Amino acid sequence: MEQRSLIERLARHLAAGEPDHWQAKVEDAANIIAIMKEPDAAMREAGDDGNWRAMIDAALRERWEIAPTSSGDAQGVRGFDEEGEMQLPDNADTGSRAGWIHVKD
């Protein structure tokens, strides 16, 4: 049995009425997962919130692999940040799974 990523499973769920068009729902799935990034009080009480955030970040990075061109109609736009606030240009994704990390001097 194939193990699908969280973001793909959620996108497929959101596209239940049109199962062949689930990739069009990847950005919606990413937005929902991004909302979950900040744990609430009950979640923090149940476990390590740092681990939770790392797991959410990992789930969000998967969207570039399953539907790299799923976002937007605007030419030259690759997608949006995890919060859905900033458009990312085509060259934003370097192919590195950790490419979003920026180390300050």
XYZ file of C-alpha atoms in Angstrom:
105
model
C 0.000 0.000 0.000
C 1.299 3.431 -0.983
C 1.867 5.873 1.869
C 0.783 9.336 0.737
C 2.004 12.502 2.394
C -0.310 14.418 4.728
C -0.649 17.286 2.279
C -1.623 14.950 -0.582
C -4.157 13.099 1.582
C -5.719 16.403 2.617
C -5.766 17.710 -0.980
C -7.440 14.508 -2.136
C -10.008 14.874 0.637
C -10.725 18.488 -0.360
C -11.194 17.359 -3.979
C -13.615 14.573 -3.071
C -16.156 15.800 -5.645
C -13.474 15.856 -8.378
C -10.916 13.178 -7.444
C -8.927 13.633 -10.664
C -8.289 17.302 -9.819
C -6.799 16.886 -6.345
C -3.583 18.709 -7.325
C -5.612 21.919 -7.692
C -6.356 21.621 -3.965
C -2.731 21.371 -2.798
C -2.488 25.083 -1.957
C -5.738 24.898 0.034
C -4.345 21.887 1.884
C -1.087 23.764 2.579
C -3.025 26.717 3.969
C -4.969 24.459 6.316
C -1.802 22.738 7.510
C -0.102 26.127 8.005
C -2.928 27.198 10.316
C -2.088 24.185 12.468
C 1.575 25.207 12.829
C 1.052 27.139 16.066
C -0.138 24.650 18.708
C -2.881 25.671 21.107
C -2.658 25.309 24.897
C -4.016 21.750 24.961
C -1.542 20.660 22.279
C 1.404 22.265 24.100
C 0.341 20.495 27.273
C 0.243 17.144 25.466
C 3.686 17.318 23.866
C 6.716 19.202 22.586
C 5.580 22.167 20.495
C 9.002 22.431 18.824
C 8.633 18.922 17.442
C 5.102 19.758 16.299
C 6.295 22.824 14.366
C 9.081 20.791 12.749
C 6.557 18.158 11.668
C 4.254 20.813 10.181
C 7.203 22.371 8.313
C 8.080 18.936 6.906
C 4.480 18.419 5.750
C 4.460 21.836 4.069
C 7.715 21.181 2.179
C 6.089 18.141 0.547
C 3.776 20.359 -1.507
C 6.608 21.295 -3.888
C 7.145 17.626 -4.738
C 3.551 16.582 -5.322
C 2.235 19.597 -7.256
C 5.046 22.009 -8.088
C 2.954 24.082 -10.480
C -0.358 23.921 -8.673
C -0.472 27.484 -7.462
C -1.947 30.556 -8.996
C -2.685 31.738 -12.449
C -0.033 34.445 -12.377
C 2.903 33.751 -14.656
C 6.198 33.526 -12.795
C 4.537 32.709 -9.479
C 5.631 29.413 -7.948
C 3.325 29.448 -4.929
C 2.903 31.101 -1.579
C 4.634 30.982 1.790
C 3.265 28.704 4.501
C 0.899 31.359 5.752
C -0.360 32.078 2.237
C 0.610 35.737 2.501
C 3.581 36.126 0.160
C 3.845 34.937 -3.431
C 7.003 32.990 -4.210
C 8.651 33.490 -7.623
C 9.523 30.549 -9.869
C 13.130 30.581 -8.705
C 12.182 30.423 -4.998
C 12.381 26.633 -4.933
C 15.969 25.510 -5.391
C 15.117 21.819 -5.214
C 16.744 21.487 -1.821
C 14.407 20.125 0.853
C 16.036 22.553 3.307
C 16.351 25.454 0.871
C 14.003 27.629 2.917
C 16.519 27.846 5.785
C 18.473 31.091 5.944
C 21.413 31.410 8.297
C 22.321 34.911 9.436
C 25.945 35.881 9.945
